[in-house]
PDB file of C-alpha atoms in Angstrom:
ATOM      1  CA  UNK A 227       3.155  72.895  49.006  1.00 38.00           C
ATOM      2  CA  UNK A 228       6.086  72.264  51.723  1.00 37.00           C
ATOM      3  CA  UNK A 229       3.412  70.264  53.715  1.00 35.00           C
ATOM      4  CA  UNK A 230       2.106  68.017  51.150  1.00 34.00           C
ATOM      5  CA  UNK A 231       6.288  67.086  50.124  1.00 32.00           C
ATOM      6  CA  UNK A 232       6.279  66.590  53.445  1.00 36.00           C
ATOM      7  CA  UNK A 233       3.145  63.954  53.604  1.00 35.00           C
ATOM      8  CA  UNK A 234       4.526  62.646  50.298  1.00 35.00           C
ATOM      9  CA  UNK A 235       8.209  61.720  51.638  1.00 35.00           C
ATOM     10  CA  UNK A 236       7.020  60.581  55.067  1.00 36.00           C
ATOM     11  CA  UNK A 237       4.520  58.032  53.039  1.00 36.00           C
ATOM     12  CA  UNK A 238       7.537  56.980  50.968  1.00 35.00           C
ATOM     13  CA  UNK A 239      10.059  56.286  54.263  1.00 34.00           C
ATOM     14  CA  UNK A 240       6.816  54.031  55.588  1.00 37.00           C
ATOM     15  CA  UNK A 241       6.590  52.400  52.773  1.00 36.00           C
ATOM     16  CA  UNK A 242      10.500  51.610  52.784  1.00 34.00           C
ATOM     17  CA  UNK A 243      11.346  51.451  56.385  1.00 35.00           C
ATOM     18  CA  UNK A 244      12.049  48.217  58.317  1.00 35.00           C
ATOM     19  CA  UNK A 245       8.560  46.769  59.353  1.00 37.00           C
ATOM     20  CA  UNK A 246       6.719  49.136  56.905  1.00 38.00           C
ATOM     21  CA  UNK A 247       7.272  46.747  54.072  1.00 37.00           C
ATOM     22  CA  UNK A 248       4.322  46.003  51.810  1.00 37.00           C
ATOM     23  CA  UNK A 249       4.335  42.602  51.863  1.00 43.00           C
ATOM     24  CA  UNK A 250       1.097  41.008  53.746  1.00 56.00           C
ATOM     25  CA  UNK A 251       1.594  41.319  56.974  1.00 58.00           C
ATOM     26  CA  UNK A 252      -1.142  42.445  58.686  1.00 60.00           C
ATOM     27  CA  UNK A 253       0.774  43.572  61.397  1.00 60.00           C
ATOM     28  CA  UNK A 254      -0.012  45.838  64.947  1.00 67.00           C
ATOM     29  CA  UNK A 255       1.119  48.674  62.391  1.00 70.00           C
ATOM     30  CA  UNK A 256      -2.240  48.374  60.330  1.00 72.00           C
ATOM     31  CA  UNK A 257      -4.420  48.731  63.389  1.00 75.00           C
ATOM     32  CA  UNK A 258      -2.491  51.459  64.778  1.00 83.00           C
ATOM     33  CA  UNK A 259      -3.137  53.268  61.479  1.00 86.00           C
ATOM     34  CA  UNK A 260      -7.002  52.483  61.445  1.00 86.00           C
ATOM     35  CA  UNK A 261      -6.942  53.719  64.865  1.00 88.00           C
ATOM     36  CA  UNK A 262      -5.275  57.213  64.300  1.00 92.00           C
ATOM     37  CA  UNK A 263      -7.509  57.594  61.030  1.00 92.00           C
ATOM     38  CA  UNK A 264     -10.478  57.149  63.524  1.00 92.00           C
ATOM     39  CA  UNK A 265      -8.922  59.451  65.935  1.00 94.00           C
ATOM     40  CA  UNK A 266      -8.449  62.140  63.021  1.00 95.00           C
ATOM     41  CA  UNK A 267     -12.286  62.068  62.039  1.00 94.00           C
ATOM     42  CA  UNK A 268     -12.880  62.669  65.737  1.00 94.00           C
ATOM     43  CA  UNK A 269     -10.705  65.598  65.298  1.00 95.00           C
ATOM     44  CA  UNK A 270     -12.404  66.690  62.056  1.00 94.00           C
ATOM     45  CA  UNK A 271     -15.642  68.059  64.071  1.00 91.00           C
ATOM     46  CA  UNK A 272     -16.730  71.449  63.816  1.00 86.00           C
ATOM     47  CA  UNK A 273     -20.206  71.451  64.040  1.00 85.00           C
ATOM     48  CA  UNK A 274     -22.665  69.834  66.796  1.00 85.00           C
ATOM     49  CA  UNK A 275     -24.363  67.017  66.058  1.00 80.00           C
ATOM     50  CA  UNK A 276     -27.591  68.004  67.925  1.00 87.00           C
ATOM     51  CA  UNK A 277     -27.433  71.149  65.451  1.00 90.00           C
ATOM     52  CA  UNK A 278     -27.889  68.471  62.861  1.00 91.00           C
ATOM     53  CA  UNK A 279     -30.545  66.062  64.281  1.00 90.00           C
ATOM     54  CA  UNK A 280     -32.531  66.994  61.090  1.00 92.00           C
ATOM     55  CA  UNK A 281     -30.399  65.464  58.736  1.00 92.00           C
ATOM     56  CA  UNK A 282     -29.625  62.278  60.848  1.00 92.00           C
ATOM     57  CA  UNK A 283     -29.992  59.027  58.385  1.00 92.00           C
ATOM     58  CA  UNK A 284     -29.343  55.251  58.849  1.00 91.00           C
ATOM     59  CA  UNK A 285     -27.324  54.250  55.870  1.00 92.00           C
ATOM     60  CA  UNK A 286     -27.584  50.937  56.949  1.00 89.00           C
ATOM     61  CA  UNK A 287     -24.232  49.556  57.268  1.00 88.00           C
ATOM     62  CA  UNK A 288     -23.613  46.090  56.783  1.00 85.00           C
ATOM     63  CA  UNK A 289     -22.221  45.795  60.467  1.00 79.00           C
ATOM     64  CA  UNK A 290     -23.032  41.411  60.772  1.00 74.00           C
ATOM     65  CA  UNK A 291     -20.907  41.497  58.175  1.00 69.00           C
ATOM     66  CA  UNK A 292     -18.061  43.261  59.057  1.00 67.00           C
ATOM     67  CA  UNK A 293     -18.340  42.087  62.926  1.00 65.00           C
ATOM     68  CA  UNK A 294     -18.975  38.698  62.089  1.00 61.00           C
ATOM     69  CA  UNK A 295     -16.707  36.013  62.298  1.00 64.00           C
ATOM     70  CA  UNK A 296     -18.336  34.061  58.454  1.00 67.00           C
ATOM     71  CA  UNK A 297     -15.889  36.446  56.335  1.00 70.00           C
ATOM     72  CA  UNK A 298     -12.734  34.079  54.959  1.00 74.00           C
ATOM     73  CA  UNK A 299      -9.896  36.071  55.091  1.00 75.00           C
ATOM     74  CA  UNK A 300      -9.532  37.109  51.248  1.00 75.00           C
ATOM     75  CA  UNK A 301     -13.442  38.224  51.691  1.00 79.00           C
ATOM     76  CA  UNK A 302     -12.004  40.105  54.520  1.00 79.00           C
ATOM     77  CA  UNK A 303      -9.295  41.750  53.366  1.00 81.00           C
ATOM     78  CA  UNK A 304     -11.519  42.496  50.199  1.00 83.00           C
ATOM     79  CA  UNK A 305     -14.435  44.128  52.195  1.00 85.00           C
ATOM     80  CA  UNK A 306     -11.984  46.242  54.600  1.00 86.00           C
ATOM     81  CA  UNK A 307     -10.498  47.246  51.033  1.00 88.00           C
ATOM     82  CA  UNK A 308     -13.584  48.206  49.447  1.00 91.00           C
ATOM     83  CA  UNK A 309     -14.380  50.330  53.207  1.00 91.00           C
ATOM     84  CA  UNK A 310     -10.809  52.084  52.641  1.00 92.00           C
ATOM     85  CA  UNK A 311     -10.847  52.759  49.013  1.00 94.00           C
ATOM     86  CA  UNK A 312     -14.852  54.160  48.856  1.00 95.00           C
ATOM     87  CA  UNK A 313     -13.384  56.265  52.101  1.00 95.00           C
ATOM     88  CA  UNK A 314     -10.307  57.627  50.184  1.00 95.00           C
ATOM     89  CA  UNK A 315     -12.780  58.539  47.710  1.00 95.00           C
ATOM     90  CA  UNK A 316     -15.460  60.108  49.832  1.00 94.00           C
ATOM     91  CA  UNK A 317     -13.105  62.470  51.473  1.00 94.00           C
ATOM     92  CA  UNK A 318     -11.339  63.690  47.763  1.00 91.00           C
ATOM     93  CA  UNK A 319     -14.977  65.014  47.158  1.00 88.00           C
ATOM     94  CA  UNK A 320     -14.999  67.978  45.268  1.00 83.00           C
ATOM     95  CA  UNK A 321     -17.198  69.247  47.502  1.00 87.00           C
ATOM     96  CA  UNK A 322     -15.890  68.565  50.897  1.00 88.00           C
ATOM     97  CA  UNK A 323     -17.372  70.252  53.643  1.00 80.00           C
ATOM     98  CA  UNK A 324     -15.505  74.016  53.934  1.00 81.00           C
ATOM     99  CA  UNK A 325     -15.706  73.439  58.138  1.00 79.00           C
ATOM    100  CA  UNK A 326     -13.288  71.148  57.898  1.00 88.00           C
ATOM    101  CA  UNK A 327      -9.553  71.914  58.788  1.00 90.00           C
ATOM    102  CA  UNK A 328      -7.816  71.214  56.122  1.00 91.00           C
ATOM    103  CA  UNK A 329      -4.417  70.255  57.850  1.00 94.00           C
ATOM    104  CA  UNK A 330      -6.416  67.463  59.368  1.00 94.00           C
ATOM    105  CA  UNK A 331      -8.280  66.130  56.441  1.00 94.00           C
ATOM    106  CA  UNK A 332      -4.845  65.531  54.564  1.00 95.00           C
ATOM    107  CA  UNK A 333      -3.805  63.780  56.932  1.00 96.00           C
ATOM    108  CA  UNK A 334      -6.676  61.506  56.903  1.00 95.00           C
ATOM    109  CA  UNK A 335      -6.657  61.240  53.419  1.00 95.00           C
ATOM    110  CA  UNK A 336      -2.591  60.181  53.682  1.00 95.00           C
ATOM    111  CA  UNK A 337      -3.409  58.138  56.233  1.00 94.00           C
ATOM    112  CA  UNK A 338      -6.280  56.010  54.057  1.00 94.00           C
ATOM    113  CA  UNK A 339      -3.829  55.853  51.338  1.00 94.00           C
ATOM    114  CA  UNK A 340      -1.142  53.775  53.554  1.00 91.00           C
ATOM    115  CA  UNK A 341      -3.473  51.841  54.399  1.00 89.00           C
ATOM    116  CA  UNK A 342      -4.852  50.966  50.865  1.00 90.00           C
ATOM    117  CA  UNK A 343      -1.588  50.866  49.943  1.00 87.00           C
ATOM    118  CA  UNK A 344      -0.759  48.098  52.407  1.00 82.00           C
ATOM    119  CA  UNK A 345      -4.134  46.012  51.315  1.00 82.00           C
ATOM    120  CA  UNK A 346      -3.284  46.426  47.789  1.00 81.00           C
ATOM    121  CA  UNK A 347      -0.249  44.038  48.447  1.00 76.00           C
ATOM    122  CA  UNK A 348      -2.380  41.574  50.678  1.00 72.00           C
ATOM    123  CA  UNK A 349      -5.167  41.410  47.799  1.00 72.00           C
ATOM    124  CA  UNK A 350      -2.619  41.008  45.206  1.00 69.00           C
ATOM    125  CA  UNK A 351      -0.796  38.091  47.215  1.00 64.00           C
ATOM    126  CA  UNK A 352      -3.802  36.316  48.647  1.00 61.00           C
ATOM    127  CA  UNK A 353      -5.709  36.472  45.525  1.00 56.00           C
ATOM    128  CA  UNK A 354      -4.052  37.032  42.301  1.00 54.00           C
ATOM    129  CA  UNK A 355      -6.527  37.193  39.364  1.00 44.00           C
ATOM    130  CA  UNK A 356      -9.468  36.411  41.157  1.00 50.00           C
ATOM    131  CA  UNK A 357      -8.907  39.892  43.034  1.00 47.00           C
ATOM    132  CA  UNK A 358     -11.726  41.223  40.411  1.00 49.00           C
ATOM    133  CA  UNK A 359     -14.185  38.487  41.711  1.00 52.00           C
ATOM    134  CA  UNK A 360     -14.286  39.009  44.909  1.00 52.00           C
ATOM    135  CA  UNK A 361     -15.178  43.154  44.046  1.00 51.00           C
ATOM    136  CA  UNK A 362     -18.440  41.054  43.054  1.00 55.00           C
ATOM    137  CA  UNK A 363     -19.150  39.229  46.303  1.00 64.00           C
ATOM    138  CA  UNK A 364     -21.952  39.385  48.791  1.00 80.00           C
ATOM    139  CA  UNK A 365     -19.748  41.433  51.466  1.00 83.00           C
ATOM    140  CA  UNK A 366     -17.745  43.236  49.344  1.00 85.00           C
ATOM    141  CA  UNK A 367     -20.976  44.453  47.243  1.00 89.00           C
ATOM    142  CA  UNK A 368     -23.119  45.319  50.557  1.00 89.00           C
ATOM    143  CA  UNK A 369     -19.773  47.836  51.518  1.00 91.00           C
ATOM    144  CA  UNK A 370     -20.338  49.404  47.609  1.00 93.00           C
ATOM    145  CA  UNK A 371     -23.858  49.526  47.756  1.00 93.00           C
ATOM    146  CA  UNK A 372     -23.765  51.172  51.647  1.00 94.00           C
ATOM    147  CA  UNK A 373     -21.028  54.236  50.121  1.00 96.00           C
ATOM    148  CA  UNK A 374     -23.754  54.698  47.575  1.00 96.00           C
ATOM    149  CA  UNK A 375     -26.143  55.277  49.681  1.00 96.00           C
ATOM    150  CA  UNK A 376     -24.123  57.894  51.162  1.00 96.00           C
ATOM    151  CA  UNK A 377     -23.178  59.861  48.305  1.00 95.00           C
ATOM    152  CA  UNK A 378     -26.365  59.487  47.076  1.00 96.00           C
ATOM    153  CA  UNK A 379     -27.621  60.885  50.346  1.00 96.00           C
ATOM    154  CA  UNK A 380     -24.797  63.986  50.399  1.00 95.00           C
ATOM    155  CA  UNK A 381     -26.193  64.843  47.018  1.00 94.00           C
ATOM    156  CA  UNK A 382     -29.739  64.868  47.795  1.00 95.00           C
ATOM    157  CA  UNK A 383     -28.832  67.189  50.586  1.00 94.00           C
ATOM    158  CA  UNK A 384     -26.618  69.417  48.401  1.00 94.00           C
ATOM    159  CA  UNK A 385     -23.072  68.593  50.026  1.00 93.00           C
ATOM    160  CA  UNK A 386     -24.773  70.883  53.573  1.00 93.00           C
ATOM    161  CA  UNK A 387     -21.968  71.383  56.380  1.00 92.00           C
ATOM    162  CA  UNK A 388     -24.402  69.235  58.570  1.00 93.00           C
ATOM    163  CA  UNK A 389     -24.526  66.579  55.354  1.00 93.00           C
ATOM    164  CA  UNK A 390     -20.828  66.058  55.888  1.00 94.00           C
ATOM    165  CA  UNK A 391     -21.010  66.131  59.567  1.00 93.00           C
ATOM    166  CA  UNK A 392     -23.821  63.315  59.071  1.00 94.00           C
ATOM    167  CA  UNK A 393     -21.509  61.235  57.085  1.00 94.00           C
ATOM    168  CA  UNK A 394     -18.533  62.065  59.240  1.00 94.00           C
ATOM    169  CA  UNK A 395     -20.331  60.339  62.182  1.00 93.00           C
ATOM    170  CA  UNK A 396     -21.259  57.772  59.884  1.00 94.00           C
ATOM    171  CA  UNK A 397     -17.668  56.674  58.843  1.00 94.00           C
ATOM    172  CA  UNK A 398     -16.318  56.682  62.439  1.00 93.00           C
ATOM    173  CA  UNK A 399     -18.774  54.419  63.385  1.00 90.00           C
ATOM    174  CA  UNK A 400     -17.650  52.353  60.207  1.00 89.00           C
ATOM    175  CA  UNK A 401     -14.452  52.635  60.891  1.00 88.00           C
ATOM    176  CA  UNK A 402     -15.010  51.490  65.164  1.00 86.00           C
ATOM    177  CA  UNK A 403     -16.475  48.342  63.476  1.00 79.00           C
ATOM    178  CA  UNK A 404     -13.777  47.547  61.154  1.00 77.00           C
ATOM    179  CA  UNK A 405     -11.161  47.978  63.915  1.00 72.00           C
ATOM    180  CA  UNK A 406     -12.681  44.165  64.974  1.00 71.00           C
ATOM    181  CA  UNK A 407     -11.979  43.565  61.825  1.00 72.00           C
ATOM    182  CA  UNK A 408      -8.864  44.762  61.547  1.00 71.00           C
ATOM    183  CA  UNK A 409      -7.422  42.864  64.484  1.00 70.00           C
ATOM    184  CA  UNK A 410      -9.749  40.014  63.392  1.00 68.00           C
ATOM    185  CA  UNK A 411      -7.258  39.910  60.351  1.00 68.00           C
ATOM    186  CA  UNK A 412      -4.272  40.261  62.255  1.00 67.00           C
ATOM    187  CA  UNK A 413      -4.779  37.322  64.251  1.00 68.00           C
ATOM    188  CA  UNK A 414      -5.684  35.207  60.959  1.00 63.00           C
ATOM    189  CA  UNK A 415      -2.825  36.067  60.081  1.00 59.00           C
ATOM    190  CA  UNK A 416      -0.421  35.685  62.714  1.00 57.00           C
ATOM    191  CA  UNK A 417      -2.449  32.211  62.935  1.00 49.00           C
ATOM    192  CA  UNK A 418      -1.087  30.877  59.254  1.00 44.00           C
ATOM    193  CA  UNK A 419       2.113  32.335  59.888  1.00 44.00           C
ATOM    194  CA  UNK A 420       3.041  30.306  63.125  1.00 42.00           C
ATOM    195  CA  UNK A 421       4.419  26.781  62.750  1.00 39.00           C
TER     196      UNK A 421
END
C-alpha cells in the first residue's frame, strides 16, 4: 500500500512541478518517458523467447503508419493516444501474466498513465470537440483494430505465460516505432512554437 501512495504522490508532483505542466508541450520529457516505459518492458522478461517460438504471431502492426511522415499532427497525437491508452489497458488485464514482477509492471502501468495524462491535454487543446472524430480515423482505427487482434489472440491462447511474453515483445516493438513518433511530434511542435 506504502508503494502505490508512493507512485500516486510522485505522479501528482510531475504533474505539478515546473516543466511537468500539462499543457501541450510535447517536450524532451515525453520521450524520455516513452523511453523508460520501453526500458521497463525490457525489464519485464522472465521467460525466453525461443521457449515460446510456438506461439510467435504477426499482429500486424500498422508500422507505415506510425513511421510515416502523412500523419497531421492531431492524427498523430490521436494514434500515439489510442497506442497508450489500449496499452494502459492491456497491462490492467485481469489476467496478467503471474511471471511478471509486479514492482515493475506498476511502474509501467504509472508510467503509461503520465503519459496519457499528458496527451489528454494535447488532444483536448489541439482538437476540442472533434477529439471523438478522429477515434474514427484511418490511423487511429488501424491502432484499435491491431490491440484487438491481440487480445483476441491472448484469449485464444488462454492468457499462457508465453501468450504474454508474445505480446510483451509485441508492444516493445510498438513502442521502438512510436519513439519516431514521439520525437516526430516534438519537433512539430517545437516547429509551430518558434517565431
Amino acid at each position: 500500500m506504502a508503494f502505490v501512495l508512493s507512485l500516486l504522490m510522485a505522479l501528482v508532483l510531475v504533474s505539478y512541478a515546473p516543466g511537468g505542466s500539462l499543457g501541450c508541450d510535447l517536450s524532451q520529457n515525453q520521450v524520455v518517458l516513452g523511453r523508460k516505459n520501453l526500458m521497463l518492458l525490457g525489464q519485464m522478461r522472465r521467460l525466453s523467447p525461443r521457449f515460446c517460438l510456438q506461439d510467435r504471431k504477426d499482429f500486424s502492426f500498422p508500422q507505415e503508419m506510425v513511421e510515416g511522415g502523412q500523419l497531421q499532427e492531431a492524427q498523430a497525437i490521436s494514434v500515439l493516444h489510442e497506442m497508450l491508452q489500449q496499452s494502459f489497458s492491456l497491462f490492467h488485464t485481469e489476467r496478467i501474466s503471474a511471471a511478471w514482477d509486479t514492482t515493475l509492471l506498476e511502474q509501467l502501468r504509472t508510467g503509461l498513465h503520465q503519459q496519457l495524462d499528458h496527451l489528454d491535454a494535447c488532444l483536448g487543446q489541439m482538437t476540442g470537440e472533434e477529439d471523438s472524430a478522429l477515434g474514427r480515423t484511418g490511423p487511429t482505427l488501424a491502432m484499435k483494430r491491431y490491440f484487438q487482434g491481440i487480445h483476441v489472440y491472448l484469449q485464444e491462447k488462454g492468457y499462457s505465460d508465453c501468450a504474454w511474453e508474445i505480446v510483451r515483445l509485441e508492444i516493445m516493438r510498438s513502442f521502438s516505432s512510436s519513439a519516431s513518433l514521439q520525437e516526430r511530434l516534438r519537433m512539430m511542435d517545437g516547429d509551430l512554437s518558434s517565431p
